[in-house]
Coordinates of C-alpha atoms and ligand atoms in Angstrom, one line a residue:
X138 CA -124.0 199.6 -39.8
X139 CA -124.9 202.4 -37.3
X140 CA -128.8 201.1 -37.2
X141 CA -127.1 198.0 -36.4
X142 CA -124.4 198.6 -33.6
X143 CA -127.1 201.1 -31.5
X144 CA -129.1 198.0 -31.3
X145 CA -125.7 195.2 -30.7
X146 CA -126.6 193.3 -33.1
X147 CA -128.4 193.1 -36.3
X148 CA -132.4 193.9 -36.3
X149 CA -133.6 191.4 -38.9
X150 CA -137.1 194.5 -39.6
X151 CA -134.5 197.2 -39.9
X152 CA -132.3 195.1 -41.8
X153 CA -134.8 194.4 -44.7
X154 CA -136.1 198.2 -44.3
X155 CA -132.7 199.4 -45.0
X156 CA -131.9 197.1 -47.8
X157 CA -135.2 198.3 -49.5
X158 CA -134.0 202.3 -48.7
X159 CA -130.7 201.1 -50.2
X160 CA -130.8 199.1 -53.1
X161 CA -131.8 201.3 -55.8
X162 CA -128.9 204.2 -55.0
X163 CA -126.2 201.5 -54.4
X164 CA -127.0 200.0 -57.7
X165 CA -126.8 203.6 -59.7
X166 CA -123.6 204.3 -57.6
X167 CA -122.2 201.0 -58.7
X168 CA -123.1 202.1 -62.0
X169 CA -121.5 205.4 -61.9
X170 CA -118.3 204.4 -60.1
X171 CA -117.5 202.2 -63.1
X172 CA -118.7 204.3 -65.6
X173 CA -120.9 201.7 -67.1
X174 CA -124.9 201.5 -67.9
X175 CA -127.2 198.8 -66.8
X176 CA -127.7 198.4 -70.9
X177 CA -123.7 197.3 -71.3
X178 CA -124.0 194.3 -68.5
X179 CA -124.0 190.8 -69.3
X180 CA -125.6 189.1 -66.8
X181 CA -127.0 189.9 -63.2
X182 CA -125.9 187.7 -60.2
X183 CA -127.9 187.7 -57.2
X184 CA -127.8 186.2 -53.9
X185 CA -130.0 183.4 -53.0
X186 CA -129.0 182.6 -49.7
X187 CA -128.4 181.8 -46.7
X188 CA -129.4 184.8 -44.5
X189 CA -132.0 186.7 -43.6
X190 CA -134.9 185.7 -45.8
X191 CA -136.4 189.8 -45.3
X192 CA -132.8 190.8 -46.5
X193 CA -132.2 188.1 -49.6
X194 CA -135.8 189.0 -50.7
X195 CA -135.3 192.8 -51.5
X196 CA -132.3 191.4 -53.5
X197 CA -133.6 188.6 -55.1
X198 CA -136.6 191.0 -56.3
X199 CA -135.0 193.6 -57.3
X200 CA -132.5 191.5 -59.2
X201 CA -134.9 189.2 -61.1
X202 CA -136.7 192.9 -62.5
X203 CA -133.3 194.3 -63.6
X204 CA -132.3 190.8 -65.5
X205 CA -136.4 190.8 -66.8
X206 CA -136.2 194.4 -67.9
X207 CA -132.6 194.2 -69.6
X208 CA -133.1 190.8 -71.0
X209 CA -130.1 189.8 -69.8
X210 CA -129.3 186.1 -67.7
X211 CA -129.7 185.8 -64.1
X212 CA -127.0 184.1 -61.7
X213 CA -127.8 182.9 -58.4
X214 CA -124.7 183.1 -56.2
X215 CA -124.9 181.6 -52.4
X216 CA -123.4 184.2 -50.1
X217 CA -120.7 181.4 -48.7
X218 CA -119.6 181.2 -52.4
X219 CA -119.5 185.0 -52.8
X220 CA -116.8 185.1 -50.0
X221 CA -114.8 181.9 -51.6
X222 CA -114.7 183.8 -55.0
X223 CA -113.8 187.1 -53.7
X224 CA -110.7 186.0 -52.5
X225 CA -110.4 183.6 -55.5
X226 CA -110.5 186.6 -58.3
X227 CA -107.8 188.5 -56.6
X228 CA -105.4 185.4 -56.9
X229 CA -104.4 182.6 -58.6
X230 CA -105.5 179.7 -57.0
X231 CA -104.8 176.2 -58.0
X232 CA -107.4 173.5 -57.2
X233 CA -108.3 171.4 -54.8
X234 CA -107.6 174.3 -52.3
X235 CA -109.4 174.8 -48.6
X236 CA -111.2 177.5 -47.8
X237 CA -111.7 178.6 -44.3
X238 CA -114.9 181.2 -44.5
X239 CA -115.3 182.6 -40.9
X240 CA -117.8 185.1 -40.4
X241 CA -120.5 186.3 -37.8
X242 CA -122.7 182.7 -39.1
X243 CA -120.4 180.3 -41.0
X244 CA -116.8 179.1 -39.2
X245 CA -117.3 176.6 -42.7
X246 CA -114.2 174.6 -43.7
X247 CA -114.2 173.7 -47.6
X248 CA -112.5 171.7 -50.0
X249 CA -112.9 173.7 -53.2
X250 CA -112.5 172.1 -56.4
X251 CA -112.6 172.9 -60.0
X252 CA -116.1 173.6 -61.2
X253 CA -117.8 175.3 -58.5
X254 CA -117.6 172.0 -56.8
X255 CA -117.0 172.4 -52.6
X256 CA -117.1 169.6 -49.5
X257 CA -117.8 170.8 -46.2
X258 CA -114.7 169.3 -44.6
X259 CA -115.7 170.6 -40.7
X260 CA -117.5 173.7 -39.1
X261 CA -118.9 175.1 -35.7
X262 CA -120.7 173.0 -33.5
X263 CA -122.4 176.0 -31.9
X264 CA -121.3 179.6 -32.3
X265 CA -119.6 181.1 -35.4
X266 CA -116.0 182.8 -35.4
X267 CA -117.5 186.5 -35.8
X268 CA -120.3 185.6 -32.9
X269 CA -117.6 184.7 -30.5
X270 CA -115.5 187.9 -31.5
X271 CA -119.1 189.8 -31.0
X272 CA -120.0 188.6 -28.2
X273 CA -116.7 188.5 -26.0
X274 CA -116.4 192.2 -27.0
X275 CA -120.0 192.5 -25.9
X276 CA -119.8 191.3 -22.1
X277 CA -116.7 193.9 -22.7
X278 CA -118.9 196.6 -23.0
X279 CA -118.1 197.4 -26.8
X280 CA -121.1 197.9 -29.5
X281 CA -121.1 195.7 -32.4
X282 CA -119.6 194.6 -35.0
X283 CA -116.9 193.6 -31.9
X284 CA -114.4 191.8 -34.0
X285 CA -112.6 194.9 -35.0
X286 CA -112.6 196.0 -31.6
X287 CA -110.9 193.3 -30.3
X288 CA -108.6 193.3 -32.9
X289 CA -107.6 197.1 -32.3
X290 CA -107.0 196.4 -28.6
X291 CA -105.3 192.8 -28.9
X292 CA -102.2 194.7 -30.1
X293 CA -101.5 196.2 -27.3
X294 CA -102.3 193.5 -24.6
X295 CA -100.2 190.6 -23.7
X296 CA -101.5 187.3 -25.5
X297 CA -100.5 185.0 -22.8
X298 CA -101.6 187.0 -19.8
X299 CA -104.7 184.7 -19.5
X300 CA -104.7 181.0 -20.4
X301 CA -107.8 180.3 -22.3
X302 CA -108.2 177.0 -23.2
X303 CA -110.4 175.4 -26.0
X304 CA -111.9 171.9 -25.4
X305 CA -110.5 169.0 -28.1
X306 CA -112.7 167.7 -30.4
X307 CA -114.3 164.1 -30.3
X308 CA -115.8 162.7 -33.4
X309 CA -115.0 165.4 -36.7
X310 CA -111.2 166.9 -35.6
X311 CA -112.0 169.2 -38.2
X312 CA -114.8 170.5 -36.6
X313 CA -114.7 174.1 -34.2
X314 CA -116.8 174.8 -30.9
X315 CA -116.5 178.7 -29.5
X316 CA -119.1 178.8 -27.0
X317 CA -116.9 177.7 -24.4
X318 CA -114.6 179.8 -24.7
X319 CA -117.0 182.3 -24.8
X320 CA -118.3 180.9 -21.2
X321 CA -114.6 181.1 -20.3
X322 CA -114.2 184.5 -20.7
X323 CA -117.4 185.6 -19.2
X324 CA -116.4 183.5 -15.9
X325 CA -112.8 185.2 -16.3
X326 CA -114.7 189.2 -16.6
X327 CA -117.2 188.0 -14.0
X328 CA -114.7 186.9 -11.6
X329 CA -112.3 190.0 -12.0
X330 CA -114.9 192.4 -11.1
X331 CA -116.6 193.7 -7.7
X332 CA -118.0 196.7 -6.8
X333 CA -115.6 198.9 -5.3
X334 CA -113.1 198.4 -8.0
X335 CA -113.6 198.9 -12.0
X336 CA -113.7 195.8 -13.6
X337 CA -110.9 196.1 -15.9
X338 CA -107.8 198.4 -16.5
X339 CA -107.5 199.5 -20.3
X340 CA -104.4 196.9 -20.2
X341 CA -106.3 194.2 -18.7
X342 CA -109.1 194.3 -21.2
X343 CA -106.2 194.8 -23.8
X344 CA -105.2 191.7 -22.5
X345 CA -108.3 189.8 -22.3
X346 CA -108.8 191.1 -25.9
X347 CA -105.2 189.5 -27.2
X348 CA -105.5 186.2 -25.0
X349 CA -109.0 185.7 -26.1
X350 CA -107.8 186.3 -30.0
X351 CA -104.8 184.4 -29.6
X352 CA -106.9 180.9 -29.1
X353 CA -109.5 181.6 -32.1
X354 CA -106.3 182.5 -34.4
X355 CA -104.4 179.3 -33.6
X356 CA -107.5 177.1 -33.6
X357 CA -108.3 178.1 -36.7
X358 CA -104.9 178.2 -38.4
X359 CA -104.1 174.3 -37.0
X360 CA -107.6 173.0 -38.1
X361 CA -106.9 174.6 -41.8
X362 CA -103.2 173.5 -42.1
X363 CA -104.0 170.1 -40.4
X364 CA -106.8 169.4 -43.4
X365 CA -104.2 170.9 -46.3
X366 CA -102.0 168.2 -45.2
X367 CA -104.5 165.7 -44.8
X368 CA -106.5 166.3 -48.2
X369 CA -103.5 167.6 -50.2
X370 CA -104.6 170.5 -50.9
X371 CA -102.4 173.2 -53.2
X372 CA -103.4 176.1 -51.4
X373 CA -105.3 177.2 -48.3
X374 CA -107.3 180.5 -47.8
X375 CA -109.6 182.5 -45.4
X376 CA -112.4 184.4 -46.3
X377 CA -115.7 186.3 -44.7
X378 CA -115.4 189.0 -42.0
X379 CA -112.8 187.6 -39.5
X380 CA -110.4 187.1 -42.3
X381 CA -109.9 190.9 -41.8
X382 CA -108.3 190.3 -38.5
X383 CA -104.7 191.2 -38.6
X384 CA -103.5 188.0 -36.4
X385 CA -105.3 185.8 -38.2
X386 CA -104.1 187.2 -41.9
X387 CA -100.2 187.3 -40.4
X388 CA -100.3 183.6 -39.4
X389 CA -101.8 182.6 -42.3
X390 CA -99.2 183.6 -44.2
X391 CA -96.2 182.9 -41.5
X392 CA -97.5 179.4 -41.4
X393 CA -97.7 179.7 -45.6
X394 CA -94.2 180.1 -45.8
X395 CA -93.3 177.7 -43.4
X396 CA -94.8 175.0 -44.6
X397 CA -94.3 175.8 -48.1
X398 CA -98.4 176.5 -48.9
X399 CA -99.5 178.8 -51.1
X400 CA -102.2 180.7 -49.0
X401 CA -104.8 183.3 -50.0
X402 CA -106.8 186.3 -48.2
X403 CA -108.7 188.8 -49.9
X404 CA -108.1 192.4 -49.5
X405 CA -109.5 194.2 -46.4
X406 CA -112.3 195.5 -48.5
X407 CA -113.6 192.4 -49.8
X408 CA -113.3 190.5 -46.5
X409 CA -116.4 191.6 -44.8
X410 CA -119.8 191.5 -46.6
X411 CA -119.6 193.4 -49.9
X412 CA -122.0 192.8 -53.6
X413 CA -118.6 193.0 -55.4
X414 CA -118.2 189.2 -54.1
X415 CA -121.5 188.2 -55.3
X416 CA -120.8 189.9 -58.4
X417 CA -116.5 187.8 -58.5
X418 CA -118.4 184.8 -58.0
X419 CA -121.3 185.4 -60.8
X420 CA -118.9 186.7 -63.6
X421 CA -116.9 183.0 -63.1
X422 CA -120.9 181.4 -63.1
X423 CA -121.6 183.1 -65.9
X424 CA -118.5 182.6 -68.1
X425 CA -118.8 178.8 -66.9
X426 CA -122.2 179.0 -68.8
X427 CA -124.0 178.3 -65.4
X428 CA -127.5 180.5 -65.1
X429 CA -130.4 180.1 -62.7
X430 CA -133.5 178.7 -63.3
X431 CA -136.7 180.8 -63.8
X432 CA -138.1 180.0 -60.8
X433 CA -135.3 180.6 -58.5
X434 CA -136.3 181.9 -54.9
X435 CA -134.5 183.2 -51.8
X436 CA -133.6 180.5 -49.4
X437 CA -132.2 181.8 -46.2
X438 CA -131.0 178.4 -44.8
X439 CA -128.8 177.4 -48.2
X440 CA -125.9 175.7 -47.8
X441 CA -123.2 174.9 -49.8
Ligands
KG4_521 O1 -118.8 188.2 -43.4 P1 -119.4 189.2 -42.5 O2 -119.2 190.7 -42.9 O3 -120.9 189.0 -42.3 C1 -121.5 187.7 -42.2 O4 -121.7 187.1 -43.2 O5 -121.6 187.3 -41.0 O6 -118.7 189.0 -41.1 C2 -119.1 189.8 -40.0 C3 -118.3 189.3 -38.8 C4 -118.6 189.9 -37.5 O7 -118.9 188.9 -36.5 C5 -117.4 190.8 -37.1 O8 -117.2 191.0 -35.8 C6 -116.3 190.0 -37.7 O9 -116.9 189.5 -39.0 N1 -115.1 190.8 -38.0 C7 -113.9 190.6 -37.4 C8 -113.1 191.6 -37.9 N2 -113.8 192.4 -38.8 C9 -115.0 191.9 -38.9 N3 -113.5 189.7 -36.5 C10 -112.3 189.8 -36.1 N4 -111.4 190.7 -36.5 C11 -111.7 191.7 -37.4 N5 -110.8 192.6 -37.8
ZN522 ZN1 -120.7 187.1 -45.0

């Protein structure tokens, strides 16, 4: 992550270069924390995409020669699924549920059913849920990743100090859009500033930071419980790296209770990208009896 946030974003090079530098000690330390040996697995579950293909490669690779060496099956796992399952394994989750997965690519909203079986239901039409946190923290002057930035400072600003608006939807309600409000907030920061005077106060950015969070939170928290009630769902649940932000786990579950939805959020550890996700959703593939082809390949634009 510190290669990453001295260059504000990720370096796609450095990326694959570190995943190659990294693979073969975070595998034996897997190994070791659990006290197990490759010998005792079952099966090895890789992921096949999306992302970047430099990335998925070192993976897929090094994957396909620990399953080849060990005999043992291979599972491919799509990274979207991964963050489904993660939060699926730490509960009990009755199907058809929606999942929410908002990350720094995917604002994806899912209907999940039994059998590894999901229906995109609505998603960004431009910038992703994590990009807009980035982003707006960026033109704040903070390094990246920006979402837990934001987060840290929204606390302690006033959420209705500036009146950011999103735009409605026309065609799929279900659908998001971001890069407005994005615009909106760099027109705001722009227009604050001058050169005789700093730009912001610590409590005006604080309150940039919670006015600009409160409008992602309850965009995304209306879409999701406006689609439970429409499909019917049993339960609703967020997952990838903004489901670590605290607003946006607190009204999930106020809303929950409210409404009398079961709701789901995986633990702090498993929101943002992990290979203990990848591995939740290939134990469930693999006891399902579902294995991947010989010739399976990395595919960085998947999609579920
Ligand atoms: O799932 P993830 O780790 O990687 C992708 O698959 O993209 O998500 C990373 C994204 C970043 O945009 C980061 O800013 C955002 O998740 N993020 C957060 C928080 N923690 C991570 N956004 C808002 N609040 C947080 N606490
Ligand atoms: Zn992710």
């Amino acid at each position: 992550m510190a290669t990453h946030s001295r260059y504000g974003g990720v370096v796609p090079e450095l990326a694959s270069r570190e995943h190659l530098r990294a693979i073969v000690p975070a595998v034996r330390m897997a190994l070791e924390e659990s006290s197990t040996q490759l010998e005792k697995l079952s099966a090895i579950a890789v992921t096949e995409g999306p992302g970047l293909v430099g990335s998925l490669l070192v993976g897929m690779t090094y994957g396909k020669a620990l399953a080849m060496v060990h005999k043992l099956p291979l599972i491919a796992v799509n990274h979207i699924e991964g963050h489904i399952h993660a939060v699926a394994s730490q509960s009990a989750v009755e199907f058809p549920a929606l999942a929410l997965v908002v990350s720094g690519g995917h604002t994806h909203l899912f209907e999940v059913a039994e059998g590894f079986r999901y229906r995109l239901l609505g998603k960004t039409r431009d910038d992703a849920a994590g990009e807009a946190f980035d982003k707006v923290a960026k033109l704040l002057g903070f390094g990246y990743p920006g979402g837990p930035v934001i987060d840290m400072l929204a606390p302690h600003g006033n959420p209705d100090a500036v009146r950011f608006t999103l735009a409605k939807m026309k065609g799929n309600t279900l659908d998001f859009s971001f890069s407005g409000l994005k615009t909106a907030v760099l027109h705001y920061v722009r227009k604050q500033g001058n050169d005789s005077r700093p730009l912001f106060t610590e409590s005006e950015i604080a309150d940039v930071c919670a006015s600009f969070q409160r409008v992602v939170v309850t965009v995304l928290i209306d879409r999701l419980f406006d689609a439970a009630r429409r499909y019917q769902a049993k339960g609703v649940g967020i997952a990838g790296g903004v489901s670590a932000n605290s607003r946006l786990r607190a009204e999930l579950q106020q809303y929950g209770r409210s409404r009398e939805m079961p709701t789901f959020l995986p633990s702090l550890g498993l929101s943002t990208d992990n290979a203990a996700m990848i591995a939740a959703a290939g134990l469930r593939k693999f006891r399902a009896g579902i294995t991947a082809p010989d010739d399976l390949n990395a595919d960085a634009s998947l999609t579920l």
